[in-house]
Amino acid sequence: MAVGVLALQGDFEAHGAVLKRLGAHVREVRVPSDLDQLDGLVLPGGESTTITLGIEREQLAEPLRAFHSSGKPIFGTCAGLIMLDREHLGIIDIRAERNAFGRQVRSFEAPLEMGLDGGPVAAVFIRAPWIAEHGPGVEILAEVEGHGVAAREATVLVVAFHPELSSDDRVHELFLQSVRDARLAAA
Ligand code: GLN
């Protein structure tokens, strides 16, 4: 199983380490041809304006949409959630609100119930977005203060926090399970 991590900016190395620990082959994605033969893709946290500029510079928007249309799972975390929303790549039917938790509470860690076996995940939020609006096909998996912070629509998974910064690998494992399922469905 080969999983790409968009490596234009942000904490792509930490994602790569988790994915390797879970047994995936990992490739850093910087140009469209890096997407060839991948089974899934992670869009990491970072700074969404910088990542947007990188996607424009490398002409990655259409190849990323085509990757999604071909049925390959995509996982966006924090800035990666923003990149996938209606106002950016348009790959999941949500509207993200950037830096939604306000200036005072920019960063925090909270136990978050996502319905995963083993109880709440330890979720690290860093100047995180939340999901301000979503379409009917989107399933909200977790909320903080009444706002969606984890969601899924078909093969797309997004979380507003940083699962790569905790030692709890269950959210990455949830994504890898969808990659395995998509591979089986395509075979
Ligand atoms: N605040 C950042 C942005 O809007 C996202 C923060 C993060 O990815 N940790 O791009």
Coordinates of C-alpha atoms and ligand atoms in Angstrom, one line a residue:
M1 CA 0.0 0.0 0.0
A2 CA 1.6 3.3 -1.1
V3 CA 0.4 6.5 0.5
G4 CA 1.5 10.0 -0.5
V5 CA 1.9 13.0 1.8
L6 CA 1.6 16.4 0.2
A7 CA 5.0 18.0 1.1
L8 CA 4.8 21.6 -0.1
Q9 CA 4.8 23.0 3.5
G10 CA 3.8 22.0 7.0
D11 CA 4.3 18.9 9.1
F12 CA 4.4 16.3 6.4
E13 CA 7.4 14.5 8.0
A14 CA 5.4 13.6 11.1
H15 CA 2.6 12.2 9.0
G16 CA 5.1 10.1 7.1
A17 CA 6.5 8.7 10.3
V18 CA 3.1 7.5 11.5
L19 CA 2.1 6.0 8.2
K20 CA 5.4 4.1 8.0
R21 CA 4.9 2.9 11.6
L22 CA 1.5 1.5 10.4
G23 CA 3.2 -0.4 7.5
A24 CA 2.5 1.9 4.5
H25 CA 5.0 2.8 1.9
V26 CA 5.2 6.6 2.0
R27 CA 6.1 9.0 -0.8
E28 CA 6.4 12.8 -0.5
V29 CA 4.3 14.5 -3.1
R30 CA 5.5 17.8 -4.6
V31 CA 4.6 17.7 -8.3
P32 CA 1.8 16.0 -10.2
S33 CA 3.8 13.0 -11.3
D34 CA 4.4 12.1 -7.7
L35 CA 0.7 11.1 -7.5
D36 CA 1.2 8.2 -10.0
Q37 CA 0.4 4.7 -8.5
L38 CA -0.4 6.0 -5.1
D39 CA -3.3 4.3 -3.2
G40 CA -4.1 7.3 -0.9
L41 CA -3.0 10.8 0.0
V42 CA -2.6 12.9 3.2
L43 CA -2.8 16.7 3.2
P44 CA -1.0 17.8 6.3
G45 CA -1.4 20.8 8.6
G46 CA 0.6 23.9 8.1
E47 CA -0.3 27.2 6.7
S48 CA -3.2 27.1 4.2
T49 CA -2.2 30.3 2.3
T50 CA 1.3 29.0 1.7
I51 CA 0.0 25.5 0.7
T52 CA -2.5 27.2 -1.7
L53 CA 0.3 29.1 -3.4
G54 CA 2.4 25.9 -3.7
I55 CA -0.5 24.1 -5.3
E56 CA -0.9 26.9 -7.8
R57 CA 2.9 27.0 -8.5
E58 CA 3.1 23.3 -9.1
Q59 CA -0.3 23.1 -11.0
L60 CA -1.5 20.4 -8.6
A61 CA -5.2 21.4 -8.2
E62 CA -6.5 19.4 -11.2
P63 CA -4.3 16.4 -10.6
L64 CA -5.5 16.3 -7.0
R65 CA -9.2 16.5 -8.1
A66 CA -8.5 13.7 -10.6
F67 CA -6.9 11.6 -7.9
H68 CA -10.1 12.0 -5.8
S69 CA -12.4 11.3 -8.8
S70 CA -10.5 8.1 -9.4
G71 CA -11.7 6.8 -6.0
K72 CA -8.5 7.1 -4.1
P73 CA -8.9 8.1 -0.4
I74 CA -7.7 11.5 0.8
F75 CA -7.1 12.5 4.4
G76 CA -6.8 16.2 5.3
T77 CA -5.7 17.4 8.8
C78 CA -6.0 21.0 10.0
A79 CA -4.7 23.2 7.1
G80 CA -5.3 20.1 5.0
L81 CA -9.0 20.2 5.9
I82 CA -9.1 23.8 4.7
M83 CA -7.4 22.9 1.4
L84 CA -10.1 20.3 0.7
D85 CA -13.1 22.5 1.4
R86 CA -15.5 24.2 -1.1
E87 CA -13.5 27.4 -1.3
H88 CA -10.2 25.7 -2.1
L89 CA -9.9 22.3 -3.9
G90 CA -13.7 21.5 -3.5
I91 CA -13.0 17.9 -2.8
I92 CA -15.3 17.7 0.3
D93 CA -18.6 19.5 0.7
I94 CA -17.8 21.6 3.7
R95 CA -16.9 25.2 4.4
A96 CA -14.0 25.5 6.8
E97 CA -13.6 28.5 9.1
R98 CA -9.9 29.3 9.6
N99 CA -8.5 30.0 13.0
A100 CA -12.0 29.4 14.3
F101 CA -11.2 29.0 18.0
G102 CA -10.2 32.6 18.2
R103 CA -7.0 34.4 19.3
Q104 CA -7.2 33.6 23.0
V105 CA -7.5 29.8 22.6
R106 CA -5.2 29.3 19.7
S107 CA -3.9 25.9 20.7
F108 CA -5.1 23.2 23.1
E109 CA -5.4 19.5 23.6
A110 CA -8.7 17.8 24.4
P111 CA -10.0 14.2 24.6
L112 CA -12.3 13.9 21.5
E113 CA -15.0 11.2 21.1
M114 CA -14.9 10.0 17.5
G115 CA -16.6 6.7 18.0
L116 CA -13.4 4.8 17.7
D117 CA -12.7 1.6 19.6
G118 CA -10.7 2.4 22.7
G119 CA -12.4 5.6 23.7
P120 CA -11.7 9.3 22.9
V121 CA -8.6 10.3 20.9
A122 CA -6.1 12.8 22.4
A123 CA -6.7 15.7 19.9
V124 CA -4.1 18.4 19.5
F125 CA -5.6 21.6 18.1
I126 CA -3.2 24.3 16.8
R127 CA -4.8 27.5 15.4
A128 CA -7.4 25.0 14.1
P129 CA -10.3 25.5 11.8
W130 CA -13.8 24.1 12.3
I131 CA -16.5 23.1 9.9
A132 CA -18.9 26.0 9.6
E133 CA -21.2 24.5 7.0
H134 CA -21.5 21.1 5.3
G135 CA -23.7 19.4 2.7
P136 CA -26.0 16.4 3.3
G137 CA -23.5 13.9 2.1
V138 CA -21.0 14.8 4.9
E139 CA -21.0 12.8 8.1
I140 CA -19.8 14.8 11.1
L141 CA -17.7 12.4 13.3
A142 CA -16.8 14.7 16.2
E143 CA -17.7 18.2 17.5
V144 CA -16.1 20.7 19.9
E145 CA -18.5 23.4 21.2
G146 CA -21.1 22.4 18.7
H147 CA -18.8 22.7 15.7
G148 CA -17.6 19.9 13.5
V149 CA -13.9 19.0 13.9
A150 CA -13.9 15.6 12.1
A151 CA -15.9 14.5 9.1
R152 CA -16.2 12.1 6.3
E153 CA -17.7 12.1 2.9
A154 CA -17.3 8.9 0.9
T155 CA -13.5 8.5 0.5
V156 CA -12.6 11.8 2.1
L157 CA -11.7 12.1 5.8
V158 CA -10.9 15.4 7.5
V159 CA -9.9 16.4 11.0
A160 CA -9.3 19.9 12.4
F161 CA -6.6 18.6 14.8
H162 CA -3.2 17.0 14.5
P163 CA -3.3 13.2 14.9
E164 CA 0.3 13.0 13.7
L165 CA 1.5 14.8 16.9
S166 CA 0.1 12.3 19.4
S167 CA 1.2 8.7 19.9
D168 CA -2.4 7.6 19.2
D169 CA -2.4 6.1 15.7
R170 CA -6.1 5.2 15.5
V171 CA -7.2 8.1 13.2
H172 CA -4.4 7.3 10.7
E173 CA -5.5 3.7 11.0
L174 CA -9.1 4.7 10.2
F175 CA -7.8 6.4 7.0
L176 CA -5.6 3.4 6.1
Q177 CA -8.6 1.1 6.4
S178 CA -10.4 3.2 3.8
V179 CA -7.3 3.0 1.5
R180 CA -7.4 -0.8 1.9
D181 CA -11.1 -0.9 1.2
A182 CA -10.7 1.3 -1.9
R183 CA -8.0 -1.0 -3.2
L184 CA -10.2 -4.1 -2.8
A185 CA -13.1 -2.3 -4.5
A186 CA -10.8 -1.4 -7.5
A187 CA -9.4 -4.9 -7.8
Ligands
GLN1 N1 -4.2 28.3 11.0 C1 -3.7 27.5 9.9 C2 -4.3 28.0 8.6 O1 -5.3 28.6 8.6 C3 -3.9 26.1 10.1 C4 -3.2 25.6 11.3 C5 -2.6 24.2 11.3 O2 -2.6 23.6 10.2 N2 -2.1 23.8 12.4 O3 -3.7 27.7 7.6

